[in-house]
mmCIF file of C-alpha atoms and ligand atoms in Angstrom:
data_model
loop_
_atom_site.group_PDB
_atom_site.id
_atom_site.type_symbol
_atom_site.label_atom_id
_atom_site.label_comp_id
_atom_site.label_asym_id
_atom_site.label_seq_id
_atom_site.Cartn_x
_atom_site.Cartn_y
_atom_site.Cartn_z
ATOM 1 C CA UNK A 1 -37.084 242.005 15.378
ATOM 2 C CA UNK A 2 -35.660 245.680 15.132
ATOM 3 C CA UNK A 3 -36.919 246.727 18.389
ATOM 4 C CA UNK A 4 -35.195 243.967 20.552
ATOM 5 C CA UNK A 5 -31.853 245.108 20.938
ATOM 6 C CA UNK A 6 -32.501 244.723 24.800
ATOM 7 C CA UNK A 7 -34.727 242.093 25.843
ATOM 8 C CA UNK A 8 -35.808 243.465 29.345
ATOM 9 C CA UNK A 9 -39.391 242.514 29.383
ATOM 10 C CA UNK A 10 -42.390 240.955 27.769
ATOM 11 C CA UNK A 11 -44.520 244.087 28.240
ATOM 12 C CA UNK A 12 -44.021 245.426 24.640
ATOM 13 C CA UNK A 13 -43.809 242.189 22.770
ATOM 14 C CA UNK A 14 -46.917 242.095 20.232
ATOM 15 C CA UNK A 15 -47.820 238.665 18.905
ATOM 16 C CA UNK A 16 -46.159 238.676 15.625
ATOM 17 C CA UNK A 17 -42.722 238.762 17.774
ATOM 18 C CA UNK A 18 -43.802 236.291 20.536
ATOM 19 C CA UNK A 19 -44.631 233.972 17.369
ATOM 20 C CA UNK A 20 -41.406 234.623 15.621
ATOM 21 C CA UNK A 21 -39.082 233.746 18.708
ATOM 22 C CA UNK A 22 -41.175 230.680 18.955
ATOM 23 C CA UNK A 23 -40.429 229.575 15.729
ATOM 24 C CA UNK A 24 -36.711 230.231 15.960
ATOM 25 C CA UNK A 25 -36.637 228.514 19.239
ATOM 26 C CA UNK A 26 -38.554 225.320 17.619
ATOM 27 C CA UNK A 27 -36.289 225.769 14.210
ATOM 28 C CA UNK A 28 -33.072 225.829 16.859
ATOM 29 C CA UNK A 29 -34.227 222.766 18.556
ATOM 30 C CA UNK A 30 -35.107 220.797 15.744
ATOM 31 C CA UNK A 31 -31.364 222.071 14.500
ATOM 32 C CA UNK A 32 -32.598 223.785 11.510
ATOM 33 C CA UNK A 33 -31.689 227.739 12.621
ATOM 34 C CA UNK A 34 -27.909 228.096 13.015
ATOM 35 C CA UNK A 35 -26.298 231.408 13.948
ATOM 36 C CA UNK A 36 -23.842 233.027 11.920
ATOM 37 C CA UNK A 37 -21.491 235.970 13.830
ATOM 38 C CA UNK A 38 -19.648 238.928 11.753
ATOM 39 C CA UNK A 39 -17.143 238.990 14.491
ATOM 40 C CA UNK A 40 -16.818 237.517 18.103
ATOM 41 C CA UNK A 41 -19.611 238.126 20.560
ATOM 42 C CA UNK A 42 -18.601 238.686 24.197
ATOM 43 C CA UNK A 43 -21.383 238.219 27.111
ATOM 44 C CA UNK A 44 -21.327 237.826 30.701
ATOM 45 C CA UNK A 45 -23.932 236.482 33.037
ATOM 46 C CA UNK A 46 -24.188 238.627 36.149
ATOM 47 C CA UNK A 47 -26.567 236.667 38.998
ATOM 48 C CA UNK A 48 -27.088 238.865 41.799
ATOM 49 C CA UNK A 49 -29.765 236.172 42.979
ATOM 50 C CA UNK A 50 -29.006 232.803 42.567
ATOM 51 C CA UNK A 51 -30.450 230.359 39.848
ATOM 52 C CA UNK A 52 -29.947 226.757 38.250
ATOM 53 C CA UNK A 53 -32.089 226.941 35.479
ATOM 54 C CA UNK A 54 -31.413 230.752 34.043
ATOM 55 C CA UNK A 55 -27.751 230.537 34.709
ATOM 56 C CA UNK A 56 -27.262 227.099 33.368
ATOM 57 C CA UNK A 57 -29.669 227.568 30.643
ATOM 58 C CA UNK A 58 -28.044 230.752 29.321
ATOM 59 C CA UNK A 59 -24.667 229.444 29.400
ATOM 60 C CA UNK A 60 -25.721 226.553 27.394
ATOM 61 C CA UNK A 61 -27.429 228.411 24.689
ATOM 62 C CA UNK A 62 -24.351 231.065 24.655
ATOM 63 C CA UNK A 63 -22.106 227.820 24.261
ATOM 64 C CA UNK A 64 -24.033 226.087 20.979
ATOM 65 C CA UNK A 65 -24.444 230.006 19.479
ATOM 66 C CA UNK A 66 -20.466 229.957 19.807
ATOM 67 C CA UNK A 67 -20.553 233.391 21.492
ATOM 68 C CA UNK A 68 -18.073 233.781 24.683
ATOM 69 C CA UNK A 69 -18.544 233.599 27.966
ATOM 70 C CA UNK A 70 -16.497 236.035 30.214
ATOM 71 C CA UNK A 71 -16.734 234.390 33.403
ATOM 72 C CA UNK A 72 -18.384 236.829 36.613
ATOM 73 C CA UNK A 73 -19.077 235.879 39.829
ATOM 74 C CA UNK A 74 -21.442 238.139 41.488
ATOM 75 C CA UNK A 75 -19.543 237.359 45.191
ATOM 76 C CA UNK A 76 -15.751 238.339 43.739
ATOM 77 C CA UNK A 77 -16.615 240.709 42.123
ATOM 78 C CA UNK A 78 -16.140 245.081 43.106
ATOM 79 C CA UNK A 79 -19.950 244.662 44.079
ATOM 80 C CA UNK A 80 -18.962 243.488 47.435
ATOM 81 C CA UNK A 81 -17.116 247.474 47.914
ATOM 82 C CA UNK A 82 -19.737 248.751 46.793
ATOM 83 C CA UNK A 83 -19.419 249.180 43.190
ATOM 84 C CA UNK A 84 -22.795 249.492 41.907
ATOM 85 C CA UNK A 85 -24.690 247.832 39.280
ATOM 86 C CA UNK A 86 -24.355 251.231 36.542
ATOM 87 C CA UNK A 87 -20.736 251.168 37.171
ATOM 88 C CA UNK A 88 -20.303 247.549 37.205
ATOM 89 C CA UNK A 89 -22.261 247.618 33.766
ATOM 90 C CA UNK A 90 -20.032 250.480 32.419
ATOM 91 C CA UNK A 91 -16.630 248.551 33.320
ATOM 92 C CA UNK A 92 -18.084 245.561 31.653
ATOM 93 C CA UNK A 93 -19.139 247.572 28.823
ATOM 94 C CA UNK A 94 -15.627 249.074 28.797
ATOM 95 C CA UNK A 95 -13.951 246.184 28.571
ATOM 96 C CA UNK A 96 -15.450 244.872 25.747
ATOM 97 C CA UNK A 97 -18.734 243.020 26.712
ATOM 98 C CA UNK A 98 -21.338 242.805 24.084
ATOM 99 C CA UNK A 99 -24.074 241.437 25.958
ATOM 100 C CA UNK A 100 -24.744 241.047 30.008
ATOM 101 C CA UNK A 101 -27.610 238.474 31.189
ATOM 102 C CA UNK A 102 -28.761 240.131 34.107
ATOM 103 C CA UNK A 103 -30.673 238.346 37.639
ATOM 104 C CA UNK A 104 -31.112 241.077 40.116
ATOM 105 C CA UNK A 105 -33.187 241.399 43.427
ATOM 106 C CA UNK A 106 -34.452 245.221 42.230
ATOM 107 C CA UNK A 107 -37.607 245.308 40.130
ATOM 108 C CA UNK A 108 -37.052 247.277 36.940
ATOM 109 C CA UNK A 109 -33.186 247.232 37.834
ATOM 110 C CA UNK A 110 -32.356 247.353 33.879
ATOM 111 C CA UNK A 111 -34.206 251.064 33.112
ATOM 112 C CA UNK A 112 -30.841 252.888 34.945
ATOM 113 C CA UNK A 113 -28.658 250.292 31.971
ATOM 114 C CA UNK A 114 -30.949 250.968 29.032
ATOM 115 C CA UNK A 115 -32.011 254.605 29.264
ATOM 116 C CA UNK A 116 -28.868 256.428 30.711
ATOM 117 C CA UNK A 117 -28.635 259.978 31.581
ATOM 118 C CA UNK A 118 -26.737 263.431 31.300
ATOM 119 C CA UNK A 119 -23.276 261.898 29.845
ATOM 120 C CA UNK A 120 -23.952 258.779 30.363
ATOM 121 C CA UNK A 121 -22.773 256.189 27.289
ATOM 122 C CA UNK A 122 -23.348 252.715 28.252
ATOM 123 C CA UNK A 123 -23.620 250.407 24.701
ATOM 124 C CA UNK A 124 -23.893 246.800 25.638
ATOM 125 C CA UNK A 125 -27.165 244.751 25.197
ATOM 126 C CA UNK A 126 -28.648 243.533 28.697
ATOM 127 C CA UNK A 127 -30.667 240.406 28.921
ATOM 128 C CA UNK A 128 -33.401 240.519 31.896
ATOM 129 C CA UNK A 129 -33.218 236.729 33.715
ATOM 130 C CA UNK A 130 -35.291 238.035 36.251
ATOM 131 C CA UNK A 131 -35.792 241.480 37.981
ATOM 132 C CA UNK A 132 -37.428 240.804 41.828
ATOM 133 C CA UNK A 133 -41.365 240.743 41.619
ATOM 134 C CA UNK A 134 -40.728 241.865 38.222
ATOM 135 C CA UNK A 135 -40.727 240.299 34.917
ATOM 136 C CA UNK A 136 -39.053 236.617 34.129
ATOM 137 C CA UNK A 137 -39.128 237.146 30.120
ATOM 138 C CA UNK A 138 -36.864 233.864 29.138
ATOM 139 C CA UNK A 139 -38.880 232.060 31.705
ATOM 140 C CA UNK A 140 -42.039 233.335 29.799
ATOM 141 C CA UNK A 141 -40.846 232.878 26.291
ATOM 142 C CA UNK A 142 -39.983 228.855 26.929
ATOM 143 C CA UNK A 143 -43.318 228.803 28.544
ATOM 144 C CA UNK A 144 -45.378 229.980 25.715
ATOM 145 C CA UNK A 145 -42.957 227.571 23.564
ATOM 146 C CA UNK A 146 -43.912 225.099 25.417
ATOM 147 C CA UNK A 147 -47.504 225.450 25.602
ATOM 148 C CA UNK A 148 -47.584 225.961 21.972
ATOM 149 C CA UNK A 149 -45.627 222.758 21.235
ATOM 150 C CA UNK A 150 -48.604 220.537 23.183
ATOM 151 C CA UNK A 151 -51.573 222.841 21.215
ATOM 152 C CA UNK A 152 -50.732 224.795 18.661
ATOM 153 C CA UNK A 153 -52.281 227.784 19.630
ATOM 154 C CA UNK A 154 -53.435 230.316 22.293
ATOM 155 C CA UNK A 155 -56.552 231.337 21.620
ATOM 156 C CA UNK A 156 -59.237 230.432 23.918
ATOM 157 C CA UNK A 157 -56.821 227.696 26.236
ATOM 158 C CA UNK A 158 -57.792 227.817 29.961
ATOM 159 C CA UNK A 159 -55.005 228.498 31.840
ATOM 160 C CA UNK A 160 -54.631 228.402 35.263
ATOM 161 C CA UNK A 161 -52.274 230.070 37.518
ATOM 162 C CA UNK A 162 -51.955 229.053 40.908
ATOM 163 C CA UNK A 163 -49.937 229.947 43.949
ATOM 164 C CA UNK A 164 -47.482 232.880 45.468
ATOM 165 C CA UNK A 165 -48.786 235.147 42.064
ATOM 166 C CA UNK A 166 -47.835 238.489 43.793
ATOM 167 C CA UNK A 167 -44.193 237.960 44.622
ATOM 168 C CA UNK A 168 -44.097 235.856 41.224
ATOM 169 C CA UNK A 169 -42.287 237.374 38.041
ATOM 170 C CA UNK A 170 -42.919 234.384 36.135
ATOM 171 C CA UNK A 171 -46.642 234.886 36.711
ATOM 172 C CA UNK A 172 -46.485 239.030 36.329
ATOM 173 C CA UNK A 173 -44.840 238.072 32.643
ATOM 174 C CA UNK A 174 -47.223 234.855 31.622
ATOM 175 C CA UNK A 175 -50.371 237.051 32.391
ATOM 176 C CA UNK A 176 -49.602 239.510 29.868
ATOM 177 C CA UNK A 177 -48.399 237.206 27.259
ATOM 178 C CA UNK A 178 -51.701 235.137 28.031
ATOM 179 C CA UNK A 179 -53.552 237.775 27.275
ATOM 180 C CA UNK A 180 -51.767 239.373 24.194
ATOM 181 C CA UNK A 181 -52.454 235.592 22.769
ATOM 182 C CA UNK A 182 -55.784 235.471 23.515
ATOM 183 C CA UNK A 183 -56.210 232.587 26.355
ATOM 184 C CA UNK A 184 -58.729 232.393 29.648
ATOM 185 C CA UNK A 185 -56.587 232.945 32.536
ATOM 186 C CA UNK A 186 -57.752 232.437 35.741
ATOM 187 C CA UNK A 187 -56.058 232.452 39.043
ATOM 188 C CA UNK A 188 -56.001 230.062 42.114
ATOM 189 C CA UNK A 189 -54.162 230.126 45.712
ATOM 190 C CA UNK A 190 -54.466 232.187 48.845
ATOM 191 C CA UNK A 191 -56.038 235.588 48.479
ATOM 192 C CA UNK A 192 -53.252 236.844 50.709
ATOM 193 C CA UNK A 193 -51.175 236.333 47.642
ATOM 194 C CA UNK A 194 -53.039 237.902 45.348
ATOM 195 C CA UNK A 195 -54.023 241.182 43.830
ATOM 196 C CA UNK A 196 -56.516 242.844 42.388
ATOM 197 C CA UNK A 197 -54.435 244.762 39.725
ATOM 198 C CA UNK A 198 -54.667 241.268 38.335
ATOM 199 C CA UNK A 199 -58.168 241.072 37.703
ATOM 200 C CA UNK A 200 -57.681 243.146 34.242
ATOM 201 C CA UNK A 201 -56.215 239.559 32.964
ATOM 202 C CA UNK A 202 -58.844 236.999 34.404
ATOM 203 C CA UNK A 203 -60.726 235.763 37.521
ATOM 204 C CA UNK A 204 -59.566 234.906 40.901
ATOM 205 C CA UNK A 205 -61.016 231.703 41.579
ATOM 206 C CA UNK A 206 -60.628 228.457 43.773
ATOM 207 C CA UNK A 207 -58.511 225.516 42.078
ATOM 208 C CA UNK A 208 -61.281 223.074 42.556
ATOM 209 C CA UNK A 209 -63.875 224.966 40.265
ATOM 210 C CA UNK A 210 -61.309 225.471 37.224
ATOM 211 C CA UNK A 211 -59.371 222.410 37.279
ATOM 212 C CA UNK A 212 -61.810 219.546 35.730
ATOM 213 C CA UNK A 213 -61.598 222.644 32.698
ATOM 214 C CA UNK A 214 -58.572 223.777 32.078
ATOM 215 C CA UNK A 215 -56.074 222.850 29.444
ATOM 216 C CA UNK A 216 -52.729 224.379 31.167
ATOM 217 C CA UNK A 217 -51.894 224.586 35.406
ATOM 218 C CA UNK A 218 -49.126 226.863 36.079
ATOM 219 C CA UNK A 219 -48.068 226.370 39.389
ATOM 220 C CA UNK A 220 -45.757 228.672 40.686
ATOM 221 C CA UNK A 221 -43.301 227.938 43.577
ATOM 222 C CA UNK A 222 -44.012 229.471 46.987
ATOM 223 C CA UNK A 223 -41.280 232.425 47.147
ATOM 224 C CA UNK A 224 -40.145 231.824 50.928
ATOM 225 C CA UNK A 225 -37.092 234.543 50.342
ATOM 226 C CA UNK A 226 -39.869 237.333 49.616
ATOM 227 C CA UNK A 227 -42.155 237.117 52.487
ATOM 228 C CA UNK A 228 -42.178 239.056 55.681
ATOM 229 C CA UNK A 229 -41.261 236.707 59.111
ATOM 230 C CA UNK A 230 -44.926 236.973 59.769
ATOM 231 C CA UNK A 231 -45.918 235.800 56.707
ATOM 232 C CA UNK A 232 -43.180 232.718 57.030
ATOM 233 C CA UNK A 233 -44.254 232.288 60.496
ATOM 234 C CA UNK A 234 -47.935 231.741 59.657
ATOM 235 C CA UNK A 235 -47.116 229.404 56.665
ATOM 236 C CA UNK A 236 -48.095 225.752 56.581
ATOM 237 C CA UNK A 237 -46.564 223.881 54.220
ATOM 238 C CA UNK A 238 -49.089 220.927 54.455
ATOM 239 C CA UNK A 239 -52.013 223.109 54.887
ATOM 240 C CA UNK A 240 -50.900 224.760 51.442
ATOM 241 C CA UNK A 241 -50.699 221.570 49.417
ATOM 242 C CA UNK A 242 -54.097 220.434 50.669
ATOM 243 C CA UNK A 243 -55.342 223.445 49.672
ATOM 244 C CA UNK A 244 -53.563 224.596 46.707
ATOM 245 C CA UNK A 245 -51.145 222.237 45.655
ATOM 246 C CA UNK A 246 -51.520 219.585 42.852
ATOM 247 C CA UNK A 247 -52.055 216.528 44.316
ATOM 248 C CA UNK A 248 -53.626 212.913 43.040
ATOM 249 C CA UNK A 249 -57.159 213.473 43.426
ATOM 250 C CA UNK A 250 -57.023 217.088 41.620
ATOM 251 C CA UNK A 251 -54.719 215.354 39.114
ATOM 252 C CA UNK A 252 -57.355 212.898 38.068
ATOM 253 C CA UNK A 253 -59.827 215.735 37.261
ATOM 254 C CA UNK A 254 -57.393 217.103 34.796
ATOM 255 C CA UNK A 255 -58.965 216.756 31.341
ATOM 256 C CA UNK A 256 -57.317 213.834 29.038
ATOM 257 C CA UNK A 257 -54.952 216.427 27.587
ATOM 258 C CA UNK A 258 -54.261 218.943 29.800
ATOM 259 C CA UNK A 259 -50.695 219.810 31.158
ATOM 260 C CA UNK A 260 -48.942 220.757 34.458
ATOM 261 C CA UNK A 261 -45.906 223.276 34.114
ATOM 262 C CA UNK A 262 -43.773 224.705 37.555
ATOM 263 C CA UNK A 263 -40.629 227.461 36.489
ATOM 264 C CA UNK A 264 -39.128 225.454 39.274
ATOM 265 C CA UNK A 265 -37.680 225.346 41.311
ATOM 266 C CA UNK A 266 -40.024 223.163 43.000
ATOM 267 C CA UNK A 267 -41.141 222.878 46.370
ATOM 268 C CA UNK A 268 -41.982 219.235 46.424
ATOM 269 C CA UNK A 269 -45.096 217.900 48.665
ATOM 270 C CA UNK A 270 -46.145 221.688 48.661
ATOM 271 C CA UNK A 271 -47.277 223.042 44.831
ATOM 272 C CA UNK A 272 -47.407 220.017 43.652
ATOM 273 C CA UNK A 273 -47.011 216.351 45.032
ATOM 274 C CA UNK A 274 -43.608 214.075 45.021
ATOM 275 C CA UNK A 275 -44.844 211.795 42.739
ATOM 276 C CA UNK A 276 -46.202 214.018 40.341
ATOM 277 C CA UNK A 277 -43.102 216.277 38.961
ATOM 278 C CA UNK A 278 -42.334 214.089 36.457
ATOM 279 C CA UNK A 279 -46.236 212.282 35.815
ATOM 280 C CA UNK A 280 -47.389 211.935 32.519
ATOM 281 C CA UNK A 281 -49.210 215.673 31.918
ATOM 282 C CA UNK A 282 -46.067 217.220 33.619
ATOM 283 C CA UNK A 283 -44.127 219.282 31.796
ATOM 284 C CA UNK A 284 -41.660 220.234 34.352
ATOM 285 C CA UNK A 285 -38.507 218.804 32.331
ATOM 286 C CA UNK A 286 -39.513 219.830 28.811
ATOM 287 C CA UNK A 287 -39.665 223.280 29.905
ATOM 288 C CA UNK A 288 -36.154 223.079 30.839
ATOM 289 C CA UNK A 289 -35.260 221.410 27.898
ATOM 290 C CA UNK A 290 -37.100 223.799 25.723
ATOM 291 C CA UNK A 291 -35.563 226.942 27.668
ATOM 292 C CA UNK A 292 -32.227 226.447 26.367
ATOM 293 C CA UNK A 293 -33.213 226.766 22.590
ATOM 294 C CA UNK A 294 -35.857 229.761 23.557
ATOM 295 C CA UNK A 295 -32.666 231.425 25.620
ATOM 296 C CA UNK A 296 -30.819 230.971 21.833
ATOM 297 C CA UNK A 297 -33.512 232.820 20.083
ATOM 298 C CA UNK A 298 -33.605 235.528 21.978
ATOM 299 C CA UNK A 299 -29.670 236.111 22.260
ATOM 300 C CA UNK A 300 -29.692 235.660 18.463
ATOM 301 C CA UNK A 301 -32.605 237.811 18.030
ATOM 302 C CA UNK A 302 -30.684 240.569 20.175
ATOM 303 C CA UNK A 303 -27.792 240.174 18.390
ATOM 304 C CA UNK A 304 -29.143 240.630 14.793
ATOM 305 C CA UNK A 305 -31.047 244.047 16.404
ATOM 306 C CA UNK A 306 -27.534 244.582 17.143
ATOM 307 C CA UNK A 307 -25.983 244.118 13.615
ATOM 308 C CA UNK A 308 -23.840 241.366 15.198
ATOM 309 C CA UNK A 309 -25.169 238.006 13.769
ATOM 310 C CA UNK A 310 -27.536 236.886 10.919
ATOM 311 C CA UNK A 311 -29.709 233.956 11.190
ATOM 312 C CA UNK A 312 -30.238 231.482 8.450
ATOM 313 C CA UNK A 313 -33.630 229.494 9.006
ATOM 314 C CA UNK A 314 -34.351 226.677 6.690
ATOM 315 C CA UNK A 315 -38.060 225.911 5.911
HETATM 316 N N1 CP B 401 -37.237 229.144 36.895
HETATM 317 C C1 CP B 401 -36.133 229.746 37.352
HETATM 318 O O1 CP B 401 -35.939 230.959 37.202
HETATM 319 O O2 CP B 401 -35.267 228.895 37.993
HETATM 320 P P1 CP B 401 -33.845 229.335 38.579
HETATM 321 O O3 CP B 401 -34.102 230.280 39.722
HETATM 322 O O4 CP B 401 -33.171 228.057 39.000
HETATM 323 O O5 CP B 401 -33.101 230.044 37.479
#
């Protein structure tokens, strides 16, 4: 994995990859990868928007890879004068930092840290945990584990995504990755929320004519933070659910072995109903559980790019 010594986005992942960090997140979980460092690995986790999962997630697999955590709280930190995110990167870099996890508000906020300028000399890895409408790539990569833990395979699973898709990085990433893998994607919620530069990776479509068919639902959360006061103003959270949302009678429909998944966090009683986060076909909790060991694959697999770690996998 030669090219990953950033892991910004899915975009340029081919399939061979997106199989190998599956593997290594599977060999991790079922404790047969382990991580060996040629020195100490120093990374910091920089959230300029908040998160459980990511955060929690990342510090977790940073913990059981042994690497160390230099502690960085967005709020104390220079940002608040003003120091901006190159500079903040640089001083990190400076200091000693071998690897930043990055959330940030700005789409594509990482190109300004990975393909500097004039003089510019900035050396430490950066992580992507979420870029604004962007690209979510741990969030995809524990996805596709996921998904491939219930089948097996990709190609030719229906997949449906459903909800806020154009102010969703989770869905921007799991459309291409679909895609690459060869599964039917089709997409469900209000048109308002959707957009045509989609329809290169399936159909628009309403919920009710895919979802006796399909093997996956992706529901993604409504994304209150990124809509305009009009938008909030007009919204109706029951109106949503009865349209959109997951409920009892739509569950039924689902074929014997089809699953639910939700990044979460969850609006409950909107994308999906109360009592259905943690039904039977939900997947909700494994994908947090699977997260952490997909998170350790693709620090390791960063840090072997790097020349900092070598991975011993048994069979
Ligand atoms: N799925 C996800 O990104 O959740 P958090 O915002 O809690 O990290």
């Amino acid at each position: 994995m030669d090219s990953l010594k950033h892991f910004v986005t899915v975009e340029h992942l081919d399939e061979r990859q997106v199989g190998d960090l599956i593997e290594l997140a599977l060999a991790y979980k079922t404790n047969h990868a382990h991580l060996r460092l040629r020195r100490p690995v120093y990374v910091a986790n920089l959230f300029f928007e908040n998160s459980t999962r990511t955060h929690t997630s990342f510090a977790m697999a940073q913990k059981k890879l042994g690497l160390n955590e230099i502690a960085f709280d967005v709020h104390s930190s220079s940002t608040s004068k003003g120091e901006s995110l190159y500079d903040t990167a640089l001083t990190l870099d400076a200091i000693g930092l071998d690897l930043l996890v990055i959330r940030h508000s700005q789409n594509e906020y990482y190109n300004q840290l990975i393909h500097p300028t004039g003089n510019q000399t900035l050396a430490v890895g950066i992580i992507n945990a979420g870029d604004g409408s962007g690209q979510h790539p741990s969030q995809c990569m524990l996805d596709m584990m996921t998904i491939y833990e219930k089948f097996h395979h990709f190609a030719g699973l229906n997949v449906v995504i459903c909800g806020d898709i154009t102010n969703s990085r989770v869905a921007k990433s799991n459309m291409q990755l679909l895609k690459l893998l060869g599964a039917n994607l089709y997409f469900a919620g209000p048109a308002e929320w959707y957009d045509h530069e989609f329809d290169e990776f399936g159909h628009h479509v309403a919920l009710d004519d895919v979802i006796g068919k399909v093997d996956v639902v992706m529901l993604l959360r409504v994304q209150h933070e990124r809509h305009s006061q009009q938008e909030e103003g007009n919204f109706d959270a029951a109106l949503y659910h009865q349209r959109y949302g997951l409920n009892q009678a739509r569950y039924e429909r689902l074929k014997d072995d089809a699953i639910i998944m939700h990044p979460g966090p969850i609006n409950r009683g909107v994308e999906i109903s109360d009592e259905l986060v943690e039904a039977d076909k939900s997947m909700f909790k494994r994908q947090m559980q699977n997260g952490v060991f997909m998170r350790m694959a693709m620090l390791s697999s960063v840090l072997v790019a790097r020349k900092l770690a070598v991975i011993t996998q048994e069979c």
